[in-house]
Amino acid sequence: MDAHRKKRGRLDLIQNLAITLLTVSAVVLFAATQLPTLQESGGLHQWLSASPAAGDSAPTQEAAALSAPVRIAVSGTYGRYGSLTLTTADSDEFVLLATRLGEALGSARSFSPCDGEAFNDALSRLSIYYDFLEPLPLSVLAELMALPDMTAATASTCARQLVISAAGDGSVQLLLWDGGSTYLCCGTAITYGDLEDTVSRYEVGNAYFAFDYAESSEAFLQVFSRSLFLTPLPQLPVLTAANSLADTDSLLTKLGFNPYTNSRYMESSGTEVITEGDQTVRLLPEGILRYQGSSKSVLSIDAADEVPTLEEAVRGAGQLLNQLLAGRSGDAALYLQRVQQAGNTTVLRFGYQAGGVPIQFADGTCAAEVVLSGTCVSALTLCFRQYTAEGESSLLLPLKQAIAIAAQQPGKELFLAYTDSGGDTVSAAWLLE
């Protein structure tokens, strides 16, 4: 009898396990077949997405803060120190220079007009020169360098190049150029001793501007006077390049889309189209994401008021793009090229840079563009491109030959940059602009 009961008990246990497994299988099958409809209706989608969304952000690295490439020249009595490969995120190398610029901008009150000659003369004295490659409002530059807020009088002033320079009377001036025809200067609270102490920390002699040799060389005279060169030329690595638009479901989730929607189809061109309400995402086969929303889009940035400040717009757009790009850009990062605001519309354009050196697309397009209607993202374009530094260095044309070629187009700036033509590798080269 005992043996019979034990056998019967084992059979009951096996039957219960089988029933449980069949029940679980039925639930899984039901979810698999009904999930798209349920998610579109909103009920189950909210419950299911809450956990993945939290899990999605927890293990991934927090979106990196936006940084900017910056060319530097520190001028002393016997020469200059220069760098073409710094960014505002290089805390070890840039922190002191950022601090000095913050002191200059923070104490600047009233700018007066000056000219290019005065700017170049300032570079010939004890000075620190900053070139951010693109003209940006001073308030935005302060945001990118994590500096204190600017005064209202200077916040909206645009600058591409700035120089902190010792004046003849022992004071220290700040001069800026907006990348066009405007040159401005003003006094600062920086002392001559503070400037001298900063300059003394750099070993001068490896850098020079085109105007340094303009009197002795016709070729140097022909190029933009503040084209900056280093001796020896920097070793810039060759980059491998690849389309990194993969795992599109996670991207759609980050944009607030349901990746399992039935409103998802493929065009004959290979472009995938996903629609949800008044929002559309197009995923192009060449690795470009195009989002189209409206002034009432769910996708938005944080701001104190209905219309964001420029700093809020830059911060919000940068965070959004970096979240979308997380782990997909390799050794490159986005940097701000332009921000414009008219009424409640803000347009921001971004490029890629690797090691402080800009990467330009051969077709002249930008890496990303964000259009804001108030705080809502009404349009977004992002090129997913991954760049990885190889061991070999780019083969650069010797400067003497590059200058000779550049002299054929007087007034153009000669600089080093990467050009991406859509191939598997990208090398640095001399460019004119």
CSV table of C-alpha atoms in Angstrom, one decimal:
chain,number,residue,atom,x,y,z
A,1,MET,CA,0.0,0.0,0.0
A,2,ASP,CA,2.8,2.4,0.9
A,3,ALA,CA,4.5,1.7,-2.4
A,4,HIS,CA,1.2,2.4,-4.2
A,5,ARG,CA,0.7,5.7,-2.4
A,6,LYS,CA,4.3,6.9,-3.2
A,7,LYS,CA,3.8,6.0,-6.9
A,8,ARG,CA,0.5,7.8,-6.9
A,9,GLY,CA,2.1,10.9,-5.2
A,10,ARG,CA,4.8,11.0,-7.8
A,11,LEU,CA,2.2,10.9,-10.6
A,12,ASP,CA,0.3,13.7,-9.0
A,13,LEU,CA,3.4,15.8,-8.8
A,14,ILE,CA,4.3,15.2,-12.4
A,15,GLN,CA,0.8,16.1,-13.5
A,16,ASN,CA,0.8,19.3,-11.5
A,17,LEU,CA,4.1,20.3,-13.0
A,18,ALA,CA,2.8,19.6,-16.5
A,19,ILE,CA,-0.3,21.7,-15.9
A,20,THR,CA,1.8,24.5,-14.6
A,21,LEU,CA,4.1,24.4,-17.6
A,22,LEU,CA,1.2,24.3,-20.0
A,23,THR,CA,-0.4,27.3,-18.2
A,24,VAL,CA,2.9,29.3,-18.5
A,25,SER,CA,3.2,28.4,-22.1
A,26,ALA,CA,-0.3,29.5,-22.8
A,27,VAL,CA,0.3,32.9,-21.2
A,28,VAL,CA,3.6,33.4,-23.2
A,29,LEU,CA,1.8,32.4,-26.4
A,30,PHE,CA,-1.0,34.8,-25.6
A,31,ALA,CA,1.4,37.7,-24.9
A,32,ALA,CA,3.3,37.0,-28.1
A,33,THR,CA,0.2,37.1,-30.3
A,34,GLN,CA,-1.6,39.9,-28.6
A,35,LEU,CA,1.3,42.2,-27.5
A,36,PRO,CA,1.2,44.6,-30.4
A,37,THR,CA,-2.6,45.2,-30.0
A,38,LEU,CA,-2.3,45.6,-26.2
A,39,GLN,CA,0.6,47.9,-26.5
A,40,GLU,CA,-1.2,50.2,-28.9
A,41,SER,CA,-4.2,50.3,-26.7
A,42,GLY,CA,-2.0,51.4,-23.8
A,43,GLY,CA,-3.1,49.1,-21.0
A,44,LEU,CA,-0.4,46.4,-20.9
A,45,HIS,CA,2.2,48.5,-22.6
A,46,GLN,CA,2.4,50.8,-19.6
A,47,TRP,CA,2.9,47.9,-17.3
A,48,LEU,CA,5.4,46.1,-19.4
A,49,SER,CA,7.5,49.1,-20.4
A,50,ALA,CA,8.0,50.4,-16.9
A,51,SER,CA,10.4,47.7,-15.9
A,52,PRO,CA,12.5,47.6,-19.2
A,53,ALA,CA,12.7,51.4,-19.2
A,54,ALA,CA,14.2,51.5,-15.8
A,55,GLY,CA,16.4,48.5,-16.6
A,56,ASP,CA,17.4,50.1,-19.9
A,57,SER,CA,18.9,53.1,-18.2
A,58,ALA,CA,20.3,51.5,-15.1
A,59,PRO,CA,23.1,49.3,-16.6
A,60,THR,CA,24.0,51.8,-19.4
A,61,GLN,CA,26.4,54.6,-19.0
A,62,GLU,CA,24.9,58.0,-18.3
A,63,ALA,CA,24.8,60.2,-21.3
A,64,ALA,CA,28.1,62.1,-21.6
A,65,ALA,CA,27.9,65.9,-21.2
A,66,LEU,CA,28.5,67.8,-24.5
A,67,SER,CA,32.0,69.1,-25.0
A,68,ALA,CA,33.7,71.3,-27.6
A,69,PRO,CA,37.0,71.0,-29.5
A,70,VAL,CA,39.3,73.8,-28.9
A,71,ARG,CA,42.6,74.9,-30.4
A,72,ILE,CA,45.0,76.5,-27.9
A,73,ALA,CA,48.1,78.8,-28.2
A,74,VAL,CA,49.9,80.0,-25.1
A,75,SER,CA,52.4,82.8,-26.0
A,76,GLY,CA,55.4,83.8,-23.9
A,77,THR,CA,58.5,85.9,-24.4
A,78,TYR,CA,60.3,83.3,-26.5
A,79,GLY,CA,57.6,81.5,-28.4
A,80,ARG,CA,54.3,79.7,-28.3
A,81,TYR,CA,52.9,76.5,-27.0
A,82,GLY,CA,50.1,75.0,-29.1
A,83,SER,CA,47.6,72.2,-29.2
A,84,LEU,CA,45.1,71.2,-31.9
A,85,THR,CA,43.7,68.2,-30.1
A,86,LEU,CA,42.1,69.5,-26.9
A,87,THR,CA,38.4,69.5,-26.0
A,88,THR,CA,36.6,71.2,-23.1
A,89,ALA,CA,36.2,67.7,-21.6
A,90,ASP,CA,40.0,67.2,-21.1
A,91,SER,CA,40.0,68.1,-17.5
A,92,ASP,CA,43.7,67.5,-16.9
A,93,GLU,CA,45.0,69.6,-19.7
A,94,PHE,CA,42.2,72.2,-20.1
A,95,VAL,CA,41.1,72.9,-16.6
A,96,LEU,CA,43.6,75.7,-15.9
A,97,LEU,CA,42.9,77.4,-19.2
A,98,ALA,CA,39.2,77.1,-18.7
A,99,THR,CA,39.5,78.7,-15.2
A,100,ARG,CA,41.4,81.7,-16.7
A,101,LEU,CA,38.8,82.2,-19.4
A,102,GLY,CA,36.1,81.9,-16.9
A,103,GLU,CA,37.7,84.7,-14.8
A,104,ALA,CA,38.1,86.8,-17.9
A,105,LEU,CA,34.5,86.3,-19.1
A,106,GLY,CA,33.1,86.7,-15.5
A,107,SER,CA,34.8,90.1,-15.1
A,108,ALA,CA,34.1,91.4,-18.6
A,109,ARG,CA,31.5,94.2,-18.6
A,110,SER,CA,31.6,96.4,-21.6
A,111,PHE,CA,33.1,95.5,-25.0
A,112,SER,CA,34.5,98.0,-27.3
A,113,PRO,CA,35.0,97.5,-31.1
A,114,CYS,CA,38.5,96.8,-32.3
A,115,ASP,CA,40.0,95.1,-35.4
A,116,GLY,CA,41.9,92.1,-36.6
A,117,GLU,CA,45.2,93.9,-36.4
A,118,ALA,CA,44.6,94.6,-32.7
A,119,PHE,CA,43.6,91.0,-32.1
A,120,ASN,CA,46.9,89.7,-33.8
A,121,ASP,CA,48.9,92.2,-31.8
A,122,ALA,CA,47.4,90.8,-28.6
A,123,LEU,CA,48.7,87.4,-29.7
A,124,SER,CA,52.2,88.8,-30.0
A,125,ARG,CA,52.3,89.6,-26.3
A,126,LEU,CA,51.9,87.4,-23.2
A,127,SER,CA,48.7,85.7,-24.0
A,128,ILE,CA,46.4,82.7,-24.0
A,129,TYR,CA,44.4,82.0,-27.3
A,130,TYR,CA,41.3,79.9,-27.6
A,131,ASP,CA,39.7,78.8,-30.9
A,132,PHE,CA,36.4,76.9,-30.5
A,133,LEU,CA,36.1,76.4,-34.3
A,134,GLU,CA,32.6,77.7,-34.5
A,135,PRO,CA,31.0,81.0,-33.4
A,136,LEU,CA,28.9,80.4,-30.3
A,137,PRO,CA,27.2,82.7,-27.7
A,138,LEU,CA,29.4,83.3,-24.7
A,139,SER,CA,26.7,81.9,-22.5
A,140,VAL,CA,26.8,78.6,-24.4
A,141,LEU,CA,30.6,78.5,-24.3
A,142,ALA,CA,30.4,78.9,-20.6
A,143,GLU,CA,27.9,76.0,-20.4
A,144,LEU,CA,30.2,73.8,-22.4
A,145,MET,CA,33.1,74.6,-20.1
A,146,ALA,CA,31.0,74.4,-16.9
A,147,LEU,CA,31.8,78.0,-16.1
A,148,PRO,CA,29.6,80.4,-14.0
A,149,ASP,CA,26.8,82.1,-15.8
A,150,MET,CA,27.7,85.2,-17.8
A,151,THR,CA,26.4,88.7,-17.1
A,152,ALA,CA,23.4,89.7,-19.2
A,153,ALA,CA,25.6,92.2,-21.0
A,154,THR,CA,28.0,89.6,-22.4
A,155,ALA,CA,25.9,86.4,-22.5
A,156,SER,CA,24.5,86.9,-26.0
A,157,THR,CA,27.8,88.0,-27.5
A,158,CYS,CA,29.1,85.4,-30.0
A,159,ALA,CA,32.7,84.4,-30.3
A,160,ARG,CA,34.7,81.8,-32.1
A,161,GLN,CA,38.2,82.9,-31.1
A,162,LEU,CA,39.2,84.6,-27.8
A,163,VAL,CA,42.5,85.8,-26.4
A,164,ILE,CA,43.5,86.9,-22.9
A,165,SER,CA,46.4,89.2,-23.4
A,166,ALA,CA,48.7,91.5,-21.4
A,167,ALA,CA,48.2,95.2,-22.3
A,168,GLY,CA,51.0,97.8,-22.4
A,169,ASP,CA,49.8,99.4,-19.1
A,170,GLY,CA,50.1,96.1,-17.2
A,171,SER,CA,46.4,95.3,-17.3
A,172,VAL,CA,45.0,92.2,-18.9
A,173,GLN,CA,42.5,92.4,-21.7
A,174,LEU,CA,40.0,90.0,-23.3
A,175,LEU,CA,39.6,90.2,-27.1
A,176,LEU,CA,37.2,88.1,-29.2
A,177,TRP,CA,36.3,87.5,-32.9
A,178,ASP,CA,32.9,86.2,-33.9
A,179,GLY,CA,34.1,84.4,-37.0
A,180,GLY,CA,32.9,87.2,-39.3
A,181,SER,CA,33.7,90.9,-39.3
A,182,THR,CA,33.2,91.7,-35.6
A,183,TYR,CA,36.2,92.2,-33.2
A,184,LEU,CA,35.6,93.3,-29.6
A,185,CYS,CA,37.8,94.0,-26.6
A,186,CYS,CA,37.4,94.8,-22.9
A,187,GLY,CA,39.3,94.9,-19.6
A,188,THR,CA,39.3,92.0,-17.1
A,189,ALA,CA,40.0,91.5,-13.4
A,190,ILE,CA,42.9,89.1,-14.2
A,191,THR,CA,46.2,90.4,-12.9
A,192,TYR,CA,49.4,90.3,-15.0
A,193,GLY,CA,51.0,88.0,-12.4
A,194,ASP,CA,48.1,85.5,-12.8
A,195,LEU,CA,48.5,85.5,-16.5
A,196,GLU,CA,52.3,85.2,-16.3
A,197,ASP,CA,52.0,82.3,-13.9
A,198,THR,CA,49.7,80.4,-16.3
A,199,VAL,CA,51.9,81.0,-19.3
A,200,SER,CA,55.0,79.9,-17.4
A,201,ARG,CA,53.4,76.4,-17.0
A,202,TYR,CA,53.8,75.7,-20.7
A,203,GLU,CA,56.9,74.9,-22.7
A,204,VAL,CA,56.8,77.3,-25.6
A,205,GLY,CA,58.3,76.8,-29.0
A,206,ASN,CA,56.2,74.2,-30.8
A,207,ALA,CA,53.5,76.5,-32.3
A,208,TYR,CA,53.2,79.5,-34.6
A,209,PHE,CA,50.6,81.4,-36.5
A,210,ALA,CA,50.6,82.2,-40.3
A,211,PHE,CA,51.2,85.9,-39.5
A,212,ASP,CA,54.4,85.0,-37.7
A,213,TYR,CA,56.0,84.3,-41.1
A,214,ALA,CA,53.9,86.6,-43.3
A,215,GLU,CA,56.8,89.1,-43.7
A,216,SER,CA,59.3,86.5,-44.8
A,217,SER,CA,57.0,84.2,-46.9
A,218,GLU,CA,54.5,85.2,-49.6
A,219,ALA,CA,52.8,81.9,-49.2
A,220,PHE,CA,52.1,82.4,-45.4
A,221,LEU,CA,50.9,85.9,-46.2
A,222,GLN,CA,48.2,84.5,-48.5
A,223,VAL,CA,46.5,82.2,-45.9
A,224,PHE,CA,44.3,83.3,-43.1
A,225,SER,CA,46.6,85.1,-40.6
A,226,ARG,CA,45.5,83.0,-37.5
A,227,SER,CA,45.9,79.6,-39.2
A,228,LEU,CA,47.7,77.7,-36.4
A,229,PHE,CA,50.6,75.2,-37.0
A,230,LEU,CA,52.6,72.9,-34.9
A,231,THR,CA,56.2,71.7,-35.2
A,232,PRO,CA,56.4,68.8,-35.6
A,233,LEU,CA,53.0,68.1,-37.1
A,234,PRO,CA,50.7,66.1,-34.7
A,235,GLN,CA,50.3,62.4,-35.1
A,236,LEU,CA,46.6,61.9,-35.9
A,237,PRO,CA,45.4,58.3,-36.1
A,238,VAL,CA,43.6,56.8,-39.0
A,239,LEU,CA,40.0,56.1,-38.0
A,240,THR,CA,37.9,53.1,-39.1
A,241,ALA,CA,34.3,54.1,-39.8
A,242,ALA,CA,31.1,52.1,-39.8
A,243,ASN,CA,27.3,52.5,-39.8
A,244,SER,CA,26.2,52.0,-36.2
A,245,LEU,CA,22.4,52.2,-36.7
A,246,ALA,CA,21.6,48.8,-35.0
A,247,ASP,CA,19.2,47.6,-32.3
A,248,THR,CA,16.6,50.0,-33.6
A,249,ASP,CA,14.0,48.7,-31.1
A,250,SER,CA,15.9,50.3,-28.2
A,251,LEU,CA,16.2,53.6,-30.2
A,252,LEU,CA,12.5,53.7,-30.8
A,253,THR,CA,11.9,53.1,-27.1
A,254,LYS,CA,14.2,56.0,-26.2
A,255,LEU,CA,12.2,58.2,-28.6
A,256,GLY,CA,8.9,57.2,-26.9
A,257,PHE,CA,7.8,54.8,-29.7
A,258,ASN,CA,6.3,51.3,-29.3
A,259,PRO,CA,8.8,49.1,-31.3
A,260,TYR,CA,6.1,46.4,-31.7
A,261,THR,CA,3.6,48.6,-33.4
A,262,ASN,CA,1.8,47.4,-36.5
A,263,SER,CA,2.5,50.8,-38.1
A,264,ARG,CA,6.0,49.8,-39.1
A,265,TYR,CA,6.9,49.0,-42.7
A,266,MET,CA,9.8,49.0,-45.2
A,267,GLU,CA,10.0,51.1,-48.3
A,268,SER,CA,11.5,49.9,-51.6
A,269,SER,CA,14.6,52.1,-50.9
A,270,GLY,CA,15.4,50.1,-47.7
A,271,THR,CA,14.1,52.9,-45.4
A,272,GLU,CA,12.1,51.7,-42.5
A,273,VAL,CA,9.2,53.9,-41.5
A,274,ILE,CA,7.5,53.8,-38.1
A,275,THR,CA,4.5,56.0,-37.2
A,276,GLU,CA,2.8,56.7,-33.9
A,277,GLY,CA,0.2,59.4,-33.7
A,278,ASP,CA,1.6,62.6,-35.3
A,279,GLN,CA,5.2,61.3,-34.9
A,280,THR,CA,7.2,59.5,-37.6
A,281,VAL,CA,10.6,57.9,-37.5
A,282,ARG,CA,12.5,57.0,-40.7
A,283,LEU,CA,15.5,54.7,-40.5
A,284,LEU,CA,17.6,55.1,-43.6
A,285,PRO,CA,19.9,52.2,-44.7
A,286,GLU,CA,23.0,54.5,-44.7
A,287,GLY,CA,22.6,54.9,-40.9
A,288,ILE,CA,20.5,58.1,-40.6
A,289,LEU,CA,17.6,58.5,-38.2
A,290,ARG,CA,15.0,61.1,-39.1
A,291,TYR,CA,12.3,61.9,-36.5
A,292,GLN,CA,9.4,64.2,-37.4
A,293,GLY,CA,7.1,65.4,-34.6
A,294,SER,CA,5.1,68.5,-34.0
A,295,SER,CA,4.8,71.4,-31.6
A,296,LYS,CA,2.9,69.0,-29.3
A,297,SER,CA,5.3,66.1,-29.5
A,298,VAL,CA,5.8,63.9,-26.4
A,299,LEU,CA,9.6,64.0,-27.1
A,300,SER,CA,10.9,67.2,-25.3
A,301,ILE,CA,13.7,68.7,-23.3
A,302,ASP,CA,13.6,70.2,-19.8
A,303,ALA,CA,13.3,74.0,-19.4
A,304,ALA,CA,12.1,76.4,-16.8
A,305,ASP,CA,9.7,78.2,-19.2
A,306,GLU,CA,7.8,77.4,-22.4
A,307,VAL,CA,10.7,78.6,-24.5
A,308,PRO,CA,14.1,77.3,-23.4
A,309,THR,CA,17.2,79.5,-23.0
A,310,LEU,CA,20.0,78.8,-25.3
A,311,GLU,CA,21.9,77.0,-22.6
A,312,GLU,CA,18.8,74.8,-21.8
A,313,ALA,CA,18.4,74.1,-25.4
A,314,VAL,CA,22.0,73.1,-25.9
A,315,ARG,CA,22.0,71.0,-22.7
A,316,GLY,CA,18.7,69.2,-23.5
A,317,ALA,CA,19.5,68.5,-27.2
A,318,GLY,CA,23.0,67.3,-26.3
A,319,GLN,CA,21.6,64.9,-23.6
A,320,LEU,CA,19.0,63.5,-26.0
A,321,LEU,CA,21.5,62.9,-28.8
A,322,ASN,CA,24.1,61.4,-26.5
A,323,GLN,CA,21.5,59.1,-25.1
A,324,LEU,CA,20.6,57.9,-28.6
A,325,LEU,CA,24.2,57.5,-29.5
A,326,ALA,CA,25.3,55.8,-26.2
A,327,GLY,CA,28.0,53.3,-27.1
A,328,ARG,CA,27.5,53.8,-30.9
A,329,SER,CA,30.0,56.5,-31.8
A,330,GLY,CA,33.3,54.8,-30.7
A,331,ASP,CA,36.2,57.2,-30.2
A,332,ALA,CA,34.2,60.2,-31.6
A,333,ALA,CA,31.7,62.5,-29.9
A,334,LEU,CA,29.3,65.2,-31.0
A,335,TYR,CA,30.1,68.9,-30.6
A,336,LEU,CA,27.9,71.9,-31.1
A,337,GLN,CA,28.4,73.8,-34.4
A,338,ARG,CA,25.5,76.3,-34.3
A,339,VAL,CA,22.5,77.3,-32.3
A,340,GLN,CA,19.9,79.8,-33.5
A,341,GLN,CA,16.7,80.9,-31.9
A,342,ALA,CA,13.8,82.9,-33.5
A,343,GLY,CA,10.6,83.2,-31.5
A,344,ASN,CA,9.8,79.8,-30.0
A,345,THR,CA,11.9,77.9,-32.6
A,346,THR,CA,15.4,76.8,-31.8
A,347,VAL,CA,17.7,75.0,-34.3
A,348,LEU,CA,20.9,73.3,-33.2
A,349,ARG,CA,23.4,71.6,-35.5
A,350,PHE,CA,26.2,69.3,-34.4
A,351,GLY,CA,29.3,67.7,-35.9
A,352,TYR,CA,31.5,64.8,-34.9
A,353,GLN,CA,35.0,65.2,-33.5
A,354,ALA,CA,37.7,62.7,-32.6
A,355,GLY,CA,40.4,63.7,-30.2
A,356,GLY,CA,39.5,67.3,-30.6
A,357,VAL,CA,39.8,67.2,-34.4
A,358,PRO,CA,36.6,67.8,-36.4
A,359,ILE,CA,35.2,65.1,-38.7
A,360,GLN,CA,33.6,66.7,-41.8
A,361,PHE,CA,31.3,64.8,-44.1
A,362,ALA,CA,32.3,65.1,-47.8
A,363,ASP,CA,28.7,66.1,-48.8
A,364,GLY,CA,28.8,69.1,-46.4
A,365,THR,CA,26.0,67.8,-44.1
A,366,CYS,CA,26.1,67.9,-40.4
A,367,ALA,CA,26.1,64.9,-38.1
A,368,ALA,CA,22.9,65.9,-36.3
A,369,GLU,CA,20.2,68.6,-36.2
A,370,VAL,CA,17.6,69.2,-33.6
A,371,VAL,CA,14.6,71.6,-34.1
A,372,LEU,CA,12.7,72.6,-31.0
A,373,SER,CA,9.3,74.2,-31.0
A,374,GLY,CA,9.3,75.6,-27.5
A,375,THR,CA,10.6,72.6,-25.5
A,376,CYS,CA,9.1,70.0,-27.9
A,377,VAL,CA,11.4,68.3,-30.4
A,378,SER,CA,9.6,68.9,-33.7
A,379,ALA,CA,12.3,67.4,-35.9
A,380,LEU,CA,15.6,65.5,-35.3
A,381,THR,CA,18.2,64.1,-37.7
A,382,LEU,CA,21.1,61.9,-36.5
A,383,CYS,CA,23.7,60.1,-38.5
A,384,PHE,CA,24.9,57.0,-36.7
A,385,ARG,CA,28.6,56.7,-37.4
A,386,GLN,CA,31.1,54.8,-35.3
A,387,TYR,CA,34.8,55.8,-35.4
A,388,THR,CA,37.6,53.8,-34.0
A,389,ALA,CA,41.3,55.0,-33.8
A,390,GLU,CA,43.7,52.6,-35.5
A,391,GLY,CA,47.4,52.2,-34.7
A,392,GLU,CA,48.7,53.9,-37.8
A,393,SER,CA,48.9,57.6,-38.2
A,394,SER,CA,47.4,59.7,-41.0
A,395,LEU,CA,49.8,60.6,-43.8
A,396,LEU,CA,49.8,64.4,-43.8
A,397,LEU,CA,51.2,66.5,-46.6
A,398,PRO,CA,54.3,68.4,-45.4
A,399,LEU,CA,53.3,71.9,-44.2
A,400,LYS,CA,55.5,73.6,-46.9
A,401,GLN,CA,53.6,72.0,-49.7
A,402,ALA,CA,50.2,72.5,-48.0
A,403,ILE,CA,51.0,76.2,-47.6
A,404,ALA,CA,52.0,76.5,-51.2
A,405,ILE,CA,48.7,74.9,-52.3
A,406,ALA,CA,46.6,77.0,-49.9
A,407,ALA,CA,48.2,80.2,-51.2
A,408,GLN,CA,46.4,79.7,-54.4
A,409,GLN,CA,43.1,80.6,-52.6
A,410,PRO,CA,44.1,83.8,-50.6
A,411,GLY,CA,42.4,84.4,-47.3
A,412,LYS,CA,41.4,80.8,-46.6
A,413,GLU,CA,42.1,79.2,-43.3
A,414,LEU,CA,44.4,76.1,-43.5
A,415,PHE,CA,43.7,73.5,-40.8
A,416,LEU,CA,43.7,69.8,-40.1
A,417,ALA,CA,40.5,67.8,-40.0
A,418,TYR,CA,39.1,64.4,-40.9
A,419,THR,CA,37.0,64.0,-44.0
A,420,ASP,CA,34.4,61.2,-44.1
A,421,SER,CA,33.4,60.2,-47.6
A,422,GLY,CA,31.4,57.2,-46.5
A,423,GLY,CA,34.2,54.6,-46.7
A,424,ASP,CA,35.6,52.2,-44.1
A,425,THR,CA,38.5,54.4,-43.1
A,426,VAL,CA,38.9,58.1,-42.4
A,427,SER,CA,42.2,59.9,-42.4
A,428,ALA,CA,43.2,63.4,-41.3
A,429,ALA,CA,44.2,65.9,-44.0
A,430,TRP,CA,44.8,69.6,-44.6
A,431,LEU,CA,41.6,71.5,-45.4
A,432,LEU,CA,40.8,75.0,-46.6
A,433,GLU,CA,37.8,77.0,-45.4
